[in-house]
Tab-separated table of C-alpha atoms in Angstrom:
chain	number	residue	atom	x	y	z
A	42	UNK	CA	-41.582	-59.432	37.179
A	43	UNK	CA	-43.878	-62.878	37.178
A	44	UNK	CA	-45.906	-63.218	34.401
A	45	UNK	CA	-49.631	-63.665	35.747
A	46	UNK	CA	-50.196	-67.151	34.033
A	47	UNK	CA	-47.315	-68.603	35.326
A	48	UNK	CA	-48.198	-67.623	39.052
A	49	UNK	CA	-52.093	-68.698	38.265
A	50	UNK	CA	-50.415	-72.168	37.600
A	51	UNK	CA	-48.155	-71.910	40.590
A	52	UNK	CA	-51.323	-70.895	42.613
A	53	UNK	CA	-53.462	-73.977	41.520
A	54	UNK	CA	-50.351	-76.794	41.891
A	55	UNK	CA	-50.108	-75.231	45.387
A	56	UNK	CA	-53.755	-75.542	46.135
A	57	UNK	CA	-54.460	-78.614	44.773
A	58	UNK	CA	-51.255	-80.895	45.559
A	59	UNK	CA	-52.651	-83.114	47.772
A	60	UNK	CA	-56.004	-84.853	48.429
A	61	UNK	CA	-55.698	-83.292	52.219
A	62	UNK	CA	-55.024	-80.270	51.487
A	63	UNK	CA	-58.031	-79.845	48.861
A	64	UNK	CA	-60.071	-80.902	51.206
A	65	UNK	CA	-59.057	-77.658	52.947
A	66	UNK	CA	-60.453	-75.245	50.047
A	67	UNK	CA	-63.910	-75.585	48.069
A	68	UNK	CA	-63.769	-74.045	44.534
A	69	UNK	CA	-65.371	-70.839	45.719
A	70	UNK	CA	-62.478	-69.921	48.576
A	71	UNK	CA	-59.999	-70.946	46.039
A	72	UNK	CA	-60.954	-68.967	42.875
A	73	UNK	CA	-61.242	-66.209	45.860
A	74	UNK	CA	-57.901	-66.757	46.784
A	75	UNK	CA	-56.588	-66.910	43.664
A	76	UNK	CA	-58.654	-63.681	42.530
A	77	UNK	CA	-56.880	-61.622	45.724
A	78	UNK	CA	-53.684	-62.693	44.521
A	79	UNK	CA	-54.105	-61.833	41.073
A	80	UNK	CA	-54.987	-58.147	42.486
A	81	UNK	CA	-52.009	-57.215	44.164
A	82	UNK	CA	-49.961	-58.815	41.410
A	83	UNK	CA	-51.755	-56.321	39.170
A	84	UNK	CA	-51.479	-53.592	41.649
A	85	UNK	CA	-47.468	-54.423	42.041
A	86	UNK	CA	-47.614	-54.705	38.384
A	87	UNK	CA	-49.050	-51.226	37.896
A	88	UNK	CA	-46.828	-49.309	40.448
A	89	UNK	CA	-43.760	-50.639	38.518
A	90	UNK	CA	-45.164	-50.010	35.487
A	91	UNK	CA	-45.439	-46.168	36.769
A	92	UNK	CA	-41.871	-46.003	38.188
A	93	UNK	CA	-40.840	-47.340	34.677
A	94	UNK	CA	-42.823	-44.873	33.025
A	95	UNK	CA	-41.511	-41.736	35.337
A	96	UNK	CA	-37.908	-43.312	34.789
A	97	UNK	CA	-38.169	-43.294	31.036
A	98	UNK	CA	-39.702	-39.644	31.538
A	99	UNK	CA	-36.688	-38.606	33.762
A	100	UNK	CA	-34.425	-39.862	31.041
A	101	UNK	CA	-36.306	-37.990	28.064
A	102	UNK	CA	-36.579	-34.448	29.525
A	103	UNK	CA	-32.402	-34.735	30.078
A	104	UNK	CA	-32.035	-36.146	26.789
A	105	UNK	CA	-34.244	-32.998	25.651
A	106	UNK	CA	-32.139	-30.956	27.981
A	107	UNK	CA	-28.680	-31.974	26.681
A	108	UNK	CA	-29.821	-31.602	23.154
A	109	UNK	CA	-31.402	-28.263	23.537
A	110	UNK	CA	-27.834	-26.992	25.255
A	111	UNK	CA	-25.588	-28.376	22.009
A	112	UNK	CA	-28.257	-27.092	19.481
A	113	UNK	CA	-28.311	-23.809	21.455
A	114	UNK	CA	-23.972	-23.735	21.521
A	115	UNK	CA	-24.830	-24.423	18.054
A	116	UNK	CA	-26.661	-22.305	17.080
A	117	UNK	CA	-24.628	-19.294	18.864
A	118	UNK	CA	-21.297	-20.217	16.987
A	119	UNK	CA	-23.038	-19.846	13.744
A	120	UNK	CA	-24.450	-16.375	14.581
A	121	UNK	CA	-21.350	-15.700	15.829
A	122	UNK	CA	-19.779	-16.796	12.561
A	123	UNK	CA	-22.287	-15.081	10.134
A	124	UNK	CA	-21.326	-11.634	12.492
A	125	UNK	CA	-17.663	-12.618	11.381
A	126	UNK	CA	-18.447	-12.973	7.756
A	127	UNK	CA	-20.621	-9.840	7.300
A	128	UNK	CA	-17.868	-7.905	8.934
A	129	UNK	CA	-15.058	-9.309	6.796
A	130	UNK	CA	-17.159	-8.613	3.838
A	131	UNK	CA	-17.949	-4.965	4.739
A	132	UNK	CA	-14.197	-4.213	5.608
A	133	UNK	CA	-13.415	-6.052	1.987
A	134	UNK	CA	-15.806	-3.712	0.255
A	135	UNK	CA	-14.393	-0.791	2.040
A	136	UNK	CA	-11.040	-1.586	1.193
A	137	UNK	CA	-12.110	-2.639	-2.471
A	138	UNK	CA	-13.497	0.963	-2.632
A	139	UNK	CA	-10.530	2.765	-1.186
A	140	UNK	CA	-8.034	0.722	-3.677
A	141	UNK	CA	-10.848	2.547	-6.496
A	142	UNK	CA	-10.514	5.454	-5.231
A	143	UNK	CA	-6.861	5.556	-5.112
A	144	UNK	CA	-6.521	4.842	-8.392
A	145	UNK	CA	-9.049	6.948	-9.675
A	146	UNK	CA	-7.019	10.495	-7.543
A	147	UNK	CA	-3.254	8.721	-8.985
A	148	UNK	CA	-5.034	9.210	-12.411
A	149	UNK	CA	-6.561	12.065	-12.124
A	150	UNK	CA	-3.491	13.484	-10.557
A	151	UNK	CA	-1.111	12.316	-13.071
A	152	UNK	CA	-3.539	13.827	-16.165
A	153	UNK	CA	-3.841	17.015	-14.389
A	154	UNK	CA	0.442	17.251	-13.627
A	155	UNK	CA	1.035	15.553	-17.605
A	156	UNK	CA	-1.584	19.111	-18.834
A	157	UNK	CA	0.177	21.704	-16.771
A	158	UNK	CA	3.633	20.517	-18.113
A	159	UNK	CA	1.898	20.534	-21.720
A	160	UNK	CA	0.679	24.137	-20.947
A	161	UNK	CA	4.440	25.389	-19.367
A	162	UNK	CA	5.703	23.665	-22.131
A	163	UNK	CA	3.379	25.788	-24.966
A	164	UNK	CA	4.349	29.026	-22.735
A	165	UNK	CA	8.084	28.657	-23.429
A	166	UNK	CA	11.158	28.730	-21.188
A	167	UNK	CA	12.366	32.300	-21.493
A	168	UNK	CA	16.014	33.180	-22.439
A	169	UNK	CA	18.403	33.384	-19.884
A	170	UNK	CA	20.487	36.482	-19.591
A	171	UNK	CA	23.789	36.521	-21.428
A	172	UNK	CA	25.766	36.543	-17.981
A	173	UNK	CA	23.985	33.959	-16.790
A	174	UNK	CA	24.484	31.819	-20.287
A	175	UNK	CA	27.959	32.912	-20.204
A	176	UNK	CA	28.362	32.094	-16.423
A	177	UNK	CA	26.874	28.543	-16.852
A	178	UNK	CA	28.785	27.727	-20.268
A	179	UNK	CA	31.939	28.719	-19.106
A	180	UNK	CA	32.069	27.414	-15.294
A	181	UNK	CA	33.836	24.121	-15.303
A	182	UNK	CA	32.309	21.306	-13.129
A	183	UNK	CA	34.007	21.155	-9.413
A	184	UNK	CA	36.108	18.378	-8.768
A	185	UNK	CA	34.569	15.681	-5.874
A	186	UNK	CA	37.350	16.723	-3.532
A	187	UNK	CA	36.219	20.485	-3.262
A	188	UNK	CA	33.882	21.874	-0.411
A	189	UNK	CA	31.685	22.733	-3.125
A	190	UNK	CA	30.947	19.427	-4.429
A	191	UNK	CA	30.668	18.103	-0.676
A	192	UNK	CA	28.281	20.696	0.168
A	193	UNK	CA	25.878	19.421	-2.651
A	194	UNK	CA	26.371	16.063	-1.799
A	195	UNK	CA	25.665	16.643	2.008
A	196	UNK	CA	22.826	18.366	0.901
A	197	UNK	CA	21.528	15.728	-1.194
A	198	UNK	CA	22.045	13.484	1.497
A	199	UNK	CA	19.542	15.072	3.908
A	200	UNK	CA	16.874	15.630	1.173
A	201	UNK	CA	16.737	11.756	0.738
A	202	UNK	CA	17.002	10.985	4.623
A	203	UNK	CA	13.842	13.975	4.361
A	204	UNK	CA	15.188	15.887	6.849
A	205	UNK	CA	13.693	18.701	4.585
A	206	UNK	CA	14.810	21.723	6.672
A	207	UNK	CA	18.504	20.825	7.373
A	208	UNK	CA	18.813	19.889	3.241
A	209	UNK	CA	16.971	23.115	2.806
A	210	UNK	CA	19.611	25.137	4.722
A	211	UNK	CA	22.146	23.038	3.102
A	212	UNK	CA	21.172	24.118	-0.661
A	213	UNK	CA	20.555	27.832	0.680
A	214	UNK	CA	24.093	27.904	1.849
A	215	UNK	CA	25.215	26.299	-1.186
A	216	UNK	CA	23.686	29.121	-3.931
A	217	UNK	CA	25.202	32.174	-1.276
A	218	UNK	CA	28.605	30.595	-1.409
A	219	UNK	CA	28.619	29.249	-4.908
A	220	UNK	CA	26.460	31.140	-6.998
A	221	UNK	CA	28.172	30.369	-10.287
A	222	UNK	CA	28.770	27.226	-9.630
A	223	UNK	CA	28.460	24.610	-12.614
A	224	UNK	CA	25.961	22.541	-9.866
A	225	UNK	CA	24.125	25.718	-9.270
A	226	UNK	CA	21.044	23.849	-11.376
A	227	UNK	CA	20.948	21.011	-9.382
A	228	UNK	CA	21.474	23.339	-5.901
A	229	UNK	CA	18.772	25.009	-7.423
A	230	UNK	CA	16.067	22.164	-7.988
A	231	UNK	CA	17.127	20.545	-4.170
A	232	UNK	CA	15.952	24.174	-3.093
A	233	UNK	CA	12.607	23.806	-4.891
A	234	UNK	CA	12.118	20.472	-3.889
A	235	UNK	CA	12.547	21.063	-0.042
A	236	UNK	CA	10.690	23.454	0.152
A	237	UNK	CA	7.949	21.667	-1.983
A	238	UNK	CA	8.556	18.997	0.590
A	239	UNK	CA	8.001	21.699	3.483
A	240	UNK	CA	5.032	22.942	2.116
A	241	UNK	CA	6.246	26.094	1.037
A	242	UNK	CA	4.084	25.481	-2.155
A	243	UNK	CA	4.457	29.204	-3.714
A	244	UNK	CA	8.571	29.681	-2.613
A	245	UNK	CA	8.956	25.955	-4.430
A	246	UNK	CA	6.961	27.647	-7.643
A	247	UNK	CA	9.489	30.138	-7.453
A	248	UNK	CA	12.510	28.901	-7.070
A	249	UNK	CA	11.487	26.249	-9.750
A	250	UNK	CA	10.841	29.536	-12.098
A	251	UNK	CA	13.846	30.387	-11.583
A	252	UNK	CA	15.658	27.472	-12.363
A	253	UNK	CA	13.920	27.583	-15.775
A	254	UNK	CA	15.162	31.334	-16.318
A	255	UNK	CA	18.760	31.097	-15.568
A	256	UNK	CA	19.239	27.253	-16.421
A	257	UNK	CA	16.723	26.293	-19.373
A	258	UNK	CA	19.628	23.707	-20.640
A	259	UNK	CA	19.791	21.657	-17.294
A	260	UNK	CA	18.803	18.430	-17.089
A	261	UNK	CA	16.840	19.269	-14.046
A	262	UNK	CA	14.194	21.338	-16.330
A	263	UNK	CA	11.459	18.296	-16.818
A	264	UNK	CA	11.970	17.757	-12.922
A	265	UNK	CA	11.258	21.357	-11.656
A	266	UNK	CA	7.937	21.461	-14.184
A	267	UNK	CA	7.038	18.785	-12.184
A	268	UNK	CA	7.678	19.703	-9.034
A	269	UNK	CA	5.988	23.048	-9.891
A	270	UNK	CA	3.145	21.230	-11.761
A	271	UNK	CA	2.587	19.098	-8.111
A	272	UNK	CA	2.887	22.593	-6.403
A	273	UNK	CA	0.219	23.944	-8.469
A	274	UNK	CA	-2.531	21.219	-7.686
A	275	UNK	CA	-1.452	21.727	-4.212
A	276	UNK	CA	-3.113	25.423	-3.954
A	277	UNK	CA	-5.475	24.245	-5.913
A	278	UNK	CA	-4.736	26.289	-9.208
């Protein structure tokens, strides 16, 4: 763009060059001249002025445009991250109050099992019968080759793979065929347990009871107070 001065001074060497050509032009036709030029200088001056003006416009409102669209993506990944957050923190306090919880029913659970062995405990085992005494003093223990011995041990077998019912069937057979037998304790408490294990809460009582009758010496006593002791809370007495 030509600065107005500089084509004022351009203007007046032009005019004024030559004696003949000033001759051509008074003052009054020149400054007229001049004064017409000057306008559309200042009106070309003006329009580009505009188109400068609408350009830097233009560039602005997509400047404004691309920054509102990143602050906006913004903007959305944090609320999408807070949404993260608060969930992660509810689930934590969730779990932090199951974990509580737990703890607080193992406790209460193994208070309530440690009383009622205190209480079968106070109650006494009662006597066993003087066949049954004899019967279990006298029977010698089975040797590992014997069916006997198998039986238990195939028993045994299925109670810790918890197929419950075939182990249960197992020790049943094992009391009808061996009923003196020197394992008959441990047949005995495998009964219980099964059927503990199958829900059978009263049978289990039972046939824990009845361990403690004919077998108050086995080492399987503290294990079937238990097992009754869990039986009990199960029915809720």
């Amino acid at each position: 763009m030509i600065k107005k001065s500089t084509l004022t001074s351009l203007l007046f060497a032009l005019l004024f060059a030559g004696n003949g050509h000033a001759a051509l032009f008074d003052d009054t036709e020149a400054r007229k001249k001049i004064v017409e030029i000057e306008a559309v200088i200042n009106s070309q001056n003006q329009a580009t002025q505009k188109e400068l003006a609408d350009l830097k416009a233009r560039v602005q409102a997509i400047e404004a445009i691309t920054k509102g669209q990143v602050l906006s993506d913004m903007h959305n990944q944090i609320e999408t991250l807070k949404q993260e957050v608060a969930r992660l923190k509810g689930e934590l306090e969730v779990a932090a109050h199951n974990v509580e919880a737990t703890q607080q029913r193992q406790k209460d659970l193994y208070g309530d099992t440690d009383m009622r062995i205190r209480k079968l405990e106070e109650l006494g085992v009662p006597a066993a019968t003087a066949g049954a005494a004899e019967a279990g003093s006298t029977t010698p223990a089975p040797s590992k080759n014997t069916q006997e011995y198998q039986l238990l041990e195939l028993a045994n077998g299925l109670s810790k793979e918890s197929k419950h019912k075939d182990a249960f069937n197992a020790y049943d057979k094992f009391l009808k065929d061996y009923p003196n037998s020197a394992l008959a304790a441990e047949a005995t408490y495998g009964l219980g347990y099964t059927q503990f294990a199958l829900r059978s809460y009263k049978s289990s009582i039972v046939t824990q009871q009845k361990l403690l009758e004919l077998y108050p010496e086995s080492p399987k006593v503290s294990d079937a107070m238990f097992n009754m002791a869990n039986s009990q809370i199960q029915l809720g007495q």
